[in-house]
Short mmCIF file of C-alpha atoms and ligand atoms in Angstrom, two decimals:
data_model
loop_
_atom_site.label_atom_id
_atom_site.label_comp_id
_atom_site.label_asym_id
_atom_site.label_seq_id
_atom_site.Cartn_x
_atom_site.Cartn_y
_atom_site.Cartn_z
CA MET A 1 -126.28 -140.64 75.25
CA ARG A 2 -126.42 -143.05 72.30
CA LEU A 3 -123.53 -145.24 71.20
CA LEU A 4 -123.96 -147.36 68.07
CA VAL A 5 -121.66 -150.31 67.45
CA LYS A 6 -122.10 -150.76 63.74
CA GLY A 7 -121.68 -153.72 61.43
CA GLY A 8 -119.74 -156.06 63.72
CA ARG A 9 -120.02 -159.81 64.13
CA VAL A 10 -122.13 -159.93 67.27
CA ILE A 11 -121.40 -163.10 69.25
CA ASP A 12 -123.52 -163.75 72.32
CA PRO A 13 -123.41 -167.41 73.37
CA ASP A 14 -125.85 -166.68 76.19
CA ASN A 15 -128.49 -165.98 73.53
CA ASP A 16 -127.22 -168.38 70.83
CA LEU A 17 -126.43 -165.39 68.67
CA ASP A 18 -123.69 -165.09 66.04
CA GLN A 19 -124.54 -162.64 63.26
CA ILE A 20 -123.38 -159.42 61.60
CA MET A 21 -125.51 -156.73 63.21
CA ASP A 22 -125.65 -153.32 64.85
CA LEU A 23 -125.90 -152.86 68.58
CA LEU A 24 -127.27 -149.72 70.19
CA ILE A 25 -126.42 -148.54 73.68
CA GLU A 26 -128.59 -145.89 75.31
CA ASP A 27 -127.81 -144.47 78.76
CA GLY A 28 -125.51 -147.36 79.60
CA ILE A 29 -128.01 -150.05 78.62
CA ILE A 30 -128.15 -152.31 75.56
CA SER A 31 -131.35 -151.08 73.96
CA GLN A 32 -131.39 -152.65 70.50
CA ILE A 33 -129.65 -155.29 68.41
CA GLY A 34 -130.61 -155.42 64.77
CA ILE A 35 -129.84 -154.63 61.16
CA ASP A 36 -129.41 -151.03 60.03
CA ILE A 37 -130.31 -149.35 63.30
CA ASP A 38 -130.99 -145.62 62.88
CA GLN A 39 -127.83 -143.76 63.83
CA THR A 40 -129.28 -140.28 64.25
CA GLY A 41 -127.61 -138.50 67.14
CA ALA A 42 -125.44 -141.47 68.04
CA GLU A 43 -121.70 -141.75 68.39
CA VAL A 44 -120.75 -144.54 65.96
CA ILE A 45 -118.12 -147.22 66.42
CA ASP A 46 -117.27 -148.79 63.07
CA ALA A 47 -117.11 -152.46 64.02
CA ARG A 48 -116.86 -153.97 60.53
CA ASN A 49 -114.59 -157.05 60.68
CA MET A 50 -114.67 -156.89 64.47
CA LEU A 51 -116.07 -159.33 67.03
CA VAL A 52 -118.66 -157.70 69.28
CA CYS A 53 -118.94 -159.73 72.48
CA PRO A 54 -120.44 -159.52 75.96
CA GLY A 55 -117.91 -157.96 78.33
CA PHE A 56 -115.25 -160.49 79.24
CA ILE A 57 -115.00 -161.52 82.89
CA ASP A 58 -111.78 -162.73 84.49
CA MET A 59 -112.81 -164.62 87.60
CA HIS A 60 -109.25 -165.12 88.90
CA VAL A 61 -106.90 -162.18 89.32
CA HIS A 62 -104.54 -160.97 92.02
CA LEU A 63 -104.84 -157.19 92.40
CA ARG A 64 -102.45 -157.26 95.42
CA GLU A 65 -104.05 -154.34 97.23
CA PRO A 66 -104.09 -153.91 100.20
CA GLY A 67 -100.55 -154.68 101.26
CA PHE A 68 -98.56 -155.44 98.14
CA GLU A 69 -99.02 -152.23 96.18
CA TYR A 70 -95.44 -152.45 94.95
CA LYS A 71 -96.56 -155.46 92.86
CA GLU A 72 -99.93 -154.08 91.73
CA ASP A 73 -102.75 -151.93 93.01
CA ILE A 74 -106.43 -151.62 92.22
CA VAL A 75 -105.87 -148.73 89.82
CA THR A 76 -103.12 -150.39 87.78
CA GLY A 77 -104.77 -153.80 87.93
CA THR A 78 -108.11 -152.51 86.66
CA ARG A 79 -106.32 -150.49 83.95
CA ALA A 80 -104.62 -153.71 82.87
CA ALA A 81 -108.00 -155.45 82.84
CA ALA A 82 -109.60 -152.72 80.72
CA VAL A 83 -106.91 -152.72 78.02
CA GLY A 84 -106.89 -156.53 78.16
CA GLY A 85 -110.56 -156.52 77.12
CA PHE A 86 -112.06 -157.37 80.51
CA THR A 87 -115.05 -155.48 81.85
CA ALA A 88 -115.04 -157.28 85.20
CA VAL A 89 -112.56 -159.11 87.40
CA CYS A 90 -112.80 -161.13 90.60
CA CYS A 91 -109.89 -160.50 92.94
CA MET A 92 -108.29 -163.10 95.14
CA PRO A 93 -107.97 -162.48 98.88
CA ASN A 94 -104.27 -163.30 99.46
CA THR A 95 -103.50 -159.66 100.23
CA GLN A 96 -102.24 -158.08 103.47
CA PRO A 97 -104.45 -158.02 105.43
CA VAL A 98 -106.17 -160.94 103.77
CA VAL A 99 -109.81 -160.47 102.78
CA ASP A 100 -111.38 -162.19 105.77
CA SER A 101 -113.46 -159.33 107.16
CA ALA A 102 -116.10 -156.92 105.90
CA PRO A 103 -113.95 -153.76 106.26
CA VAL A 104 -111.32 -155.12 103.84
CA VAL A 105 -114.05 -156.04 101.35
CA ARG A 106 -115.45 -152.52 101.61
CA PHE A 107 -111.98 -151.03 101.19
CA ILE A 108 -111.51 -152.91 97.90
CA ARG A 109 -114.95 -151.99 96.61
CA GLU A 110 -114.43 -148.32 97.40
CA LYS A 111 -111.03 -148.25 95.73
CA ALA A 112 -112.45 -149.99 92.67
CA GLU A 113 -115.35 -147.56 92.55
CA LYS A 114 -112.92 -144.66 92.67
CA ALA A 115 -110.74 -146.20 89.94
CA GLY A 116 -113.96 -146.23 87.91
CA LEU A 117 -112.85 -148.52 85.10
CA VAL A 118 -114.05 -152.11 85.32
CA ARG A 119 -116.22 -154.00 87.79
CA VAL A 120 -114.34 -155.58 90.67
CA TYR A 121 -115.89 -158.47 92.56
CA PRO A 122 -113.95 -159.37 95.71
CA ILE A 123 -113.44 -162.94 96.82
CA GLY A 124 -113.13 -163.62 100.55
CA THR A 125 -110.95 -166.18 102.26
CA ILE A 126 -112.17 -169.65 103.16
CA SER A 127 -110.27 -169.61 106.44
CA LYS A 128 -109.60 -166.88 108.98
CA GLY A 129 -106.25 -165.25 108.25
CA GLN A 130 -106.02 -167.69 105.34
CA ALA A 131 -104.38 -169.90 107.93
CA GLY A 132 -106.34 -173.01 107.02
CA GLN A 133 -107.61 -173.69 110.55
CA GLU A 134 -110.96 -172.06 111.08
CA LEU A 135 -113.75 -171.02 108.71
CA SER A 136 -114.06 -167.27 107.93
CA GLU A 137 -117.18 -165.28 108.75
CA VAL A 138 -118.66 -166.24 105.40
CA ALA A 139 -122.03 -164.55 105.88
CA ASP A 140 -120.34 -161.23 106.75
CA LEU A 141 -118.07 -161.49 103.71
CA LEU A 142 -120.99 -162.12 101.38
CA ALA A 143 -123.07 -159.35 102.93
CA ALA A 144 -120.15 -156.98 102.31
CA GLY A 145 -120.05 -157.94 98.63
CA CYS A 146 -117.88 -161.04 98.15
CA VAL A 147 -119.02 -163.33 95.35
CA ALA A 148 -117.18 -166.48 96.45
CA ILE A 149 -114.55 -167.73 98.88
CA SER A 150 -111.05 -169.06 98.23
CA ASP A 151 -107.71 -169.52 100.00
CA ASP A 152 -105.96 -169.27 96.61
CA GLY A 153 -102.21 -169.17 96.71
CA LYS A 154 -102.43 -172.00 99.23
CA PRO A 155 -104.44 -175.19 99.41
CA VAL A 156 -106.90 -175.85 102.21
CA VAL A 157 -104.89 -178.59 103.86
CA LYS A 158 -107.53 -179.70 106.35
CA ALA A 159 -110.30 -181.71 104.74
CA ASN A 160 -112.64 -180.79 107.56
CA VAL A 161 -112.23 -177.07 106.90
CA MET A 162 -113.02 -177.63 103.22
CA ARG A 163 -116.00 -179.76 104.18
CA ASN A 164 -117.37 -177.00 106.40
CA ALA A 165 -116.75 -174.38 103.72
CA LEU A 166 -118.75 -176.40 101.17
CA GLU A 167 -121.49 -177.14 103.67
CA TYR A 168 -121.83 -173.48 104.58
CA THR A 169 -121.55 -171.88 101.14
CA LYS A 170 -124.21 -174.26 99.86
CA MET A 171 -126.76 -172.29 101.87
CA PHE A 172 -125.76 -169.14 100.00
CA GLY A 173 -125.51 -170.73 96.57
CA ILE A 174 -121.91 -169.67 95.98
CA PRO A 175 -118.90 -171.80 95.03
CA VAL A 176 -115.73 -172.52 96.93
CA LEU A 177 -112.77 -171.82 94.63
CA SER A 178 -110.02 -174.32 95.30
CA HIS A 179 -106.29 -174.03 94.67
CA CYS A 180 -105.61 -177.76 94.44
CA GLU A 181 -102.13 -178.65 95.61
CA ASP A 182 -100.83 -181.34 97.90
CA MET A 183 -97.88 -179.52 99.44
CA GLU A 184 -96.24 -182.73 100.62
CA LEU A 185 -95.91 -183.67 96.97
CA SER A 186 -95.18 -180.27 95.45
CA GLN A 187 -92.71 -179.30 98.20
CA ASP A 188 -90.10 -176.94 96.80
CA GLY A 189 -90.67 -178.08 93.21
CA GLN A 190 -89.73 -175.63 90.48
CA MET A 191 -91.49 -176.99 87.40
CA HIS A 192 -93.63 -179.87 86.12
CA GLU A 193 -92.12 -183.24 86.99
CA GLY A 194 -91.29 -185.18 83.86
CA TYR A 195 -88.79 -185.55 81.05
CA PHE A 196 -87.77 -181.89 80.96
CA SER A 197 -87.36 -181.45 84.73
CA THR A 198 -84.87 -184.31 84.59
CA ILE A 199 -83.00 -182.82 81.61
CA TYR A 200 -82.93 -179.32 83.11
CA GLY A 201 -82.02 -180.50 86.59
CA LEU A 202 -84.91 -178.76 88.31
CA LYS A 203 -86.96 -180.33 91.08
CA GLY A 204 -90.33 -181.43 89.75
CA ILE A 205 -93.94 -180.98 90.87
CA PRO A 206 -95.85 -184.12 89.87
CA ALA A 207 -99.28 -183.86 88.25
CA ALA A 208 -100.53 -185.94 91.16
CA ALA A 209 -99.94 -183.01 93.55
CA GLU A 210 -102.91 -181.35 91.86
CA GLU A 211 -104.97 -184.44 91.16
CA LEU A 212 -105.02 -185.72 94.74
CA MET A 213 -106.62 -182.48 95.89
CA VAL A 214 -109.03 -182.34 92.96
CA ALA A 215 -110.15 -185.84 93.91
CA ARG A 216 -110.52 -184.90 97.59
CA ASP A 217 -112.46 -181.72 96.90
CA ILE A 218 -114.79 -183.46 94.47
CA ARG A 219 -115.47 -186.10 97.08
CA LEU A 220 -116.24 -183.38 99.65
CA ALA A 221 -118.56 -181.60 97.23
CA GLU A 222 -120.31 -184.92 96.76
CA LEU A 223 -120.58 -185.42 100.49
CA THR A 224 -121.99 -181.97 101.18
CA GLY A 225 -123.86 -181.08 98.00
CA GLY A 226 -121.76 -177.89 97.82
CA HIS A 227 -120.28 -176.34 94.67
CA ILE A 228 -116.54 -176.83 94.21
CA HIS A 229 -114.75 -174.81 91.57
CA ILE A 230 -111.26 -175.95 90.58
CA CYS A 231 -108.89 -173.03 89.98
CA HIS A 232 -106.23 -173.16 87.26
CA LEU A 233 -106.84 -176.82 86.38
CA SER A 234 -103.75 -178.07 84.54
CA THR A 235 -103.60 -181.84 84.14
CA LYS A 236 -105.19 -184.53 82.04
CA ASP A 237 -106.32 -186.62 85.00
CA SER A 238 -107.82 -183.60 86.78
CA LEU A 239 -110.07 -183.29 83.72
CA GLU A 240 -110.97 -186.95 83.93
CA LEU A 241 -111.91 -186.53 87.61
CA VAL A 242 -114.15 -183.57 86.73
CA ARG A 243 -115.85 -185.52 83.92
CA GLN A 244 -116.54 -188.52 86.12
CA ALA A 245 -117.82 -186.35 88.96
CA ARG A 246 -120.20 -184.49 86.63
CA ALA A 247 -121.53 -187.77 85.36
CA ARG A 248 -122.39 -188.62 88.99
CA GLY A 249 -124.14 -185.28 89.41
CA VAL A 250 -121.51 -183.54 91.54
CA ASN A 251 -121.61 -179.74 91.43
CA VAL A 252 -118.12 -179.08 90.08
CA SER A 253 -116.83 -176.39 87.73
CA CYS A 254 -113.34 -175.50 86.60
CA GLU A 255 -111.19 -172.89 84.92
CA VAL A 256 -108.00 -173.05 82.88
CA THR A 257 -105.43 -170.32 82.18
CA PRO A 258 -104.13 -169.08 78.81
CA HIS A 259 -100.56 -170.04 79.80
CA HIS A 260 -101.44 -173.62 80.68
CA LEU A 261 -103.24 -173.93 77.33
CA THR A 262 -100.38 -172.63 75.20
CA LEU A 263 -96.98 -173.10 76.87
CA SER A 264 -95.26 -176.35 77.76
CA ASP A 265 -92.64 -177.27 80.35
CA GLU A 266 -90.06 -177.50 77.56
CA ILE A 267 -89.67 -173.68 77.58
CA LEU A 268 -88.15 -173.75 81.07
CA GLY A 269 -84.91 -174.75 79.32
CA ASP A 270 -83.75 -171.14 79.20
CA TYR A 271 -84.52 -170.76 82.91
CA ASP A 272 -86.74 -167.74 82.33
CA SER A 273 -88.33 -167.17 85.73
CA ASP A 274 -91.26 -165.37 84.06
CA ALA A 275 -92.42 -168.85 83.03
CA LYS A 276 -92.29 -170.08 86.64
CA VAL A 277 -95.85 -170.46 87.84
CA ASN A 278 -97.97 -172.53 90.17
CA PRO A 279 -99.36 -174.94 89.05
CA PRO A 280 -96.42 -175.35 86.68
CA LEU A 281 -96.56 -175.34 82.89
CA ARG A 282 -97.25 -178.96 81.95
CA SER A 283 -96.12 -181.27 79.16
CA ALA A 284 -97.55 -181.36 75.63
CA GLU A 285 -99.79 -184.31 76.48
CA HIS A 286 -101.57 -182.32 79.20
CA ILE A 287 -101.92 -179.29 76.94
CA GLN A 288 -103.60 -181.38 74.26
CA ALA A 289 -106.04 -182.74 76.84
CA LEU A 290 -106.83 -179.20 78.07
CA ILE A 291 -107.55 -177.97 74.55
CA GLU A 292 -109.87 -180.91 73.89
CA ALA A 293 -111.65 -180.17 77.17
CA LEU A 294 -112.25 -176.58 76.11
CA GLN A 295 -114.14 -177.84 73.12
CA ASP A 296 -116.10 -180.66 74.77
CA GLY A 297 -117.40 -178.40 77.55
CA THR A 298 -115.49 -179.96 80.46
CA ILE A 299 -113.83 -176.60 81.09
CA ASP A 300 -116.29 -173.88 82.10
CA CYS A 301 -114.16 -170.80 81.66
CA ILE A 302 -110.78 -169.27 80.93
CA ALA A 303 -109.27 -167.22 83.77
CA THR A 304 -105.83 -165.61 83.83
CA ASP A 305 -104.64 -166.11 87.43
CA HIS A 306 -103.07 -162.67 86.81
CA ALA A 307 -100.19 -162.75 89.33
CA PRO A 308 -98.09 -159.60 89.03
CA HIS A 309 -94.72 -159.64 90.76
CA HIS A 310 -92.07 -157.09 91.42
CA ARG A 311 -88.96 -157.27 89.19
CA GLU A 312 -86.70 -158.24 92.11
CA ALA A 313 -88.86 -161.26 92.88
CA LYS A 314 -88.23 -162.58 89.35
CA ASP A 315 -84.72 -161.32 88.56
CA CYS A 316 -82.95 -163.75 90.81
CA GLU A 317 -81.85 -167.37 90.91
CA PHE A 318 -84.56 -169.53 89.34
CA GLN A 319 -84.98 -171.52 92.57
CA LEU A 320 -85.71 -168.35 94.53
CA ALA A 321 -87.98 -166.65 91.99
CA ALA A 322 -91.64 -166.05 92.85
CA MET A 323 -94.31 -168.00 91.00
CA GLY A 324 -96.82 -166.25 88.80
CA ILE A 325 -97.56 -164.68 85.42
CA SER A 326 -98.95 -161.21 84.70
CA GLY A 327 -101.79 -162.28 82.45
CA LEU A 328 -104.51 -159.66 82.02
CA GLU A 329 -103.00 -157.85 79.05
CA THR A 330 -102.13 -160.88 76.94
CA ALA A 331 -104.97 -163.33 77.63
CA VAL A 332 -107.24 -162.47 74.71
CA ALA A 333 -104.41 -162.19 72.19
CA VAL A 334 -102.81 -165.45 73.32
CA ILE A 335 -106.09 -167.35 72.97
CA MET A 336 -106.90 -165.65 69.65
CA ASP A 337 -103.45 -166.23 68.16
CA ARG A 338 -102.58 -169.66 69.50
CA LEU A 339 -105.94 -171.37 69.59
CA VAL A 340 -108.54 -169.54 67.50
CA GLN A 341 -106.39 -168.60 64.50
CA GLU A 342 -104.81 -172.07 64.60
CA GLY A 343 -108.23 -173.69 64.33
CA GLN A 344 -107.98 -175.34 67.74
CA LEU A 345 -110.85 -173.39 69.30
CA ASP A 346 -113.99 -171.98 67.76
CA VAL A 347 -114.29 -168.23 68.24
CA TYR A 348 -117.84 -168.72 69.55
CA ASP A 349 -116.54 -171.08 72.25
CA MET A 350 -113.82 -168.60 73.14
CA VAL A 351 -116.43 -165.92 73.75
CA ARG A 352 -118.49 -168.30 75.89
CA LEU A 353 -115.43 -169.22 77.98
CA PHE A 354 -114.70 -165.55 78.67
CA SER A 355 -118.27 -164.30 79.22
CA CYS A 356 -121.29 -166.37 80.25
CA GLY A 357 -118.92 -169.16 81.36
CA PRO A 358 -117.56 -167.28 84.38
CA ALA A 359 -120.83 -165.35 84.93
CA ASP A 360 -122.74 -168.62 85.33
CA ILE A 361 -120.23 -170.09 87.80
CA LEU A 362 -120.53 -167.10 90.11
CA GLY A 363 -124.09 -166.03 89.36
CA LEU A 364 -122.87 -162.62 88.21
CA ASP A 365 -125.06 -160.10 86.46
CA GLY A 366 -123.20 -160.01 83.15
CA GLY A 367 -121.73 -162.12 80.39
CA THR A 368 -124.69 -161.47 78.11
CA LEU A 369 -125.97 -159.07 75.46
CA ASN A 370 -129.58 -159.24 76.65
CA ILE A 371 -131.68 -156.23 75.69
CA GLY A 372 -131.95 -154.20 78.87
CA ALA A 373 -128.63 -155.48 80.25
CA ARG A 374 -125.90 -153.13 81.39
CA ALA A 375 -123.76 -152.34 78.35
CA ASP A 376 -120.50 -154.14 79.12
CA LEU A 377 -118.86 -155.07 75.81
CA THR A 378 -115.59 -156.42 74.56
CA ILE A 379 -114.85 -155.66 70.91
CA ILE A 380 -112.00 -157.64 69.37
CA ASP A 381 -110.04 -156.91 66.22
CA PRO A 382 -109.12 -160.38 64.94
CA ALA A 383 -106.68 -158.88 62.42
CA ALA A 384 -104.72 -156.62 64.77
CA VAL A 385 -101.07 -157.63 64.99
CA ARG A 386 -99.03 -156.48 67.95
CA LYS A 387 -95.96 -157.42 69.88
CA VAL A 388 -96.13 -158.20 73.58
CA GLU A 389 -94.18 -155.39 75.22
CA PRO A 390 -94.31 -155.72 79.00
CA GLU A 391 -92.63 -152.35 79.53
CA LYS A 392 -95.80 -150.84 78.04
CA PHE A 393 -98.16 -152.80 80.30
CA GLN A 394 -100.60 -150.91 82.48
CA SER A 395 -99.91 -153.58 85.10
CA LYS A 396 -96.95 -153.11 87.41
CA GLY A 397 -96.26 -156.81 86.82
CA LYS A 398 -94.03 -157.13 83.76
CA ASN A 399 -93.57 -160.87 84.38
CA THR A 400 -94.74 -162.54 81.20
CA PRO A 401 -93.25 -165.46 79.30
CA PHE A 402 -94.98 -164.11 76.17
CA LYS A 403 -92.72 -161.05 76.02
CA GLY A 404 -91.48 -160.21 72.53
CA GLN A 405 -94.00 -162.44 70.81
CA ILE A 406 -96.01 -161.10 67.91
CA LEU A 407 -99.65 -162.05 68.27
CA THR A 408 -102.67 -161.63 65.99
CA GLY A 409 -106.10 -160.80 67.44
CA TRP A 410 -106.30 -158.11 70.15
CA PRO A 411 -108.97 -156.30 72.11
CA TYR A 412 -110.08 -153.22 70.15
CA ILE A 413 -112.51 -151.45 72.47
CA THR A 414 -113.67 -152.21 76.01
CA ILE A 415 -117.01 -150.73 77.08
CA VAL A 416 -118.25 -150.67 80.67
CA ASN A 417 -121.70 -149.34 81.50
CA GLY A 418 -121.95 -147.90 77.99
CA LYS A 419 -118.71 -145.97 78.34
CA ILE A 420 -115.54 -146.65 76.33
CA VAL A 421 -112.82 -147.32 78.93
CA ALA A 422 -110.04 -148.63 76.68
CA ARG A 423 -109.17 -148.56 73.01
CA GLU A 424 -106.34 -150.38 71.20
CA GLY A 425 -104.15 -150.89 74.23
CA SER A 426 -104.71 -147.47 75.81
CA ILE A 427 -107.00 -146.22 78.55
CA VAL A 428 -109.53 -143.71 77.26
O1 LIG B 1 -98.36 -168.73 90.37
C1 LIG B 1 -99.14 -168.40 91.25
N1 LIG B 1 -99.12 -167.14 91.76
N2 LIG B 1 -100.00 -169.30 91.72
C2 LIG B 1 -100.78 -169.04 92.79
O2 LIG B 1 -101.54 -169.89 93.17
C3 LIG B 1 -100.67 -167.77 93.51
C4 LIG B 1 -100.17 -166.70 92.64
C5 LIG B 1 -99.73 -165.47 93.40
O3 LIG B 1 -100.48 -165.00 94.26
O4 LIG B 1 -98.65 -164.96 93.09
ZN1 LIG B 2 -103.78 -170.72 92.90
ZN1 LIG B 3 -104.27 -167.30 91.86
#
C-alpha cells in the first residue's frame, strides 16, 4: 500500500523542514521525503498549494464518555477531531465515572480503538474522584495508558495535593496539567472582569483568579522539581509568571486556546452563551500579549479545550448557561484565518504549536515527519473558504461563538497510520 502526497509545502518543525516536496507513505509508515518520488503503483494525493504537516495533536479535549454521552461520545468526538485536522487527542478525565482507575482508562482506549479514527490518549485525574482531597493511584493510571494527570474543570484547591502530585509524577517524567482558578475569586462570575463586564452588567472573573494559581503551581513545581503544565492560559500576567519561572529553570509549559487568541470579552454584549467559557474570553490587551507569546516561544502549544455541551445547557438564561466551546472543528481554520492570514503568526510556528509542541510536552510518539515514523499527517488547504455551520458538525456540541463566520484556510485531508480518515470536512 503506497500513498504519495505530491508537490505540497512540507512543513516539519521537528526537523527544521519547510520545502515543496513529495512524501511517500508505505504500509502506514513515512518512507521517503524528496523531489519527484517515483509514483508507480501509488495512490496520489495532489498536494500542490497545500501545507503538508505532521499530524496535529490536541492535548486538551473533553470527549465526555463515559457518563455524558448526550453531550459527546468517543465516536462523535474522534470524528470531530478527524475532520478538524487532528490525528490525536488527549481526553480530560472529568467524565462519570471520572478517570481515576485503570478500568475506566481501558474502557476509553477500547472505545477509541473501535472507533478507529484518531489516536486517543487518556488523561487520569490528579485526585481520587476528582474531589481534590487525596492523590489518585497514579502508577496504575499510567500503567493502564494515561499520558498525564489533571483535575481539569476544577482547580486543585489544596496546595499539598498539588505538591504531592508534582512530587510523584516527577518519578514518571509526566506533567501535571493544571486548570488554574482561584474559586474564591472567580465565584459565580460570568465573564472577564473589566470595562465590558461593568457595561453589560455581568459579574466578572478577575484575571487574578487565574494568576494566583499559576503563581502557586509554579512555586510548587520549583519546590518539587516536577513538571507543571498550565491549561488554557489566558492572561498577560500568567505569561509573565511563566517567563520568569523559565528563566529560573522551573519545568513549566503552557497551552492557549484558539478562542482566547481571537475573541475578546466585548462580544459578550449580545449575551450569546456559546461565548461563555472558563477561563473567560479576555480583553484586547490580554489577546495581544497571548499572540506575542505565541511568536516568542513562551506558549508551547495550541489546544482547543473542546467542551461540547447539550443545547439545553446553553439555550437558557446567560447566568445559568454551561461554560465551554466546541472547538475541534474550527481550531485550524480560526488560527489560519485570524492569525496566519492576518500576518500575526508564521505558518511554520502554527504547525509547531499544533504538532511537536504538544508531543514534546507529553513525550508522545508523534508530531514529526521523521522517516520511519507512523504516517500521521494533516494536510491544509490555505485557500479553502468555508462557513462555520455547527449544524453540520460531527461533534454533538454545536456550541461555538464562531458560527456563521466565513473562514479561509481549512484542513484538507487527515491521515492516520497511512490511512485517509477525513477529507474536506467529511469522514472517509
Ligand atoms: O469552559 C470550560 N468547560 N472550562 C473548563 O475548564 C471545563 C470545560 C468543561 O468540561 O465543560
Ligand atoms: Zn479547564
Ligand atoms: Zn478543559
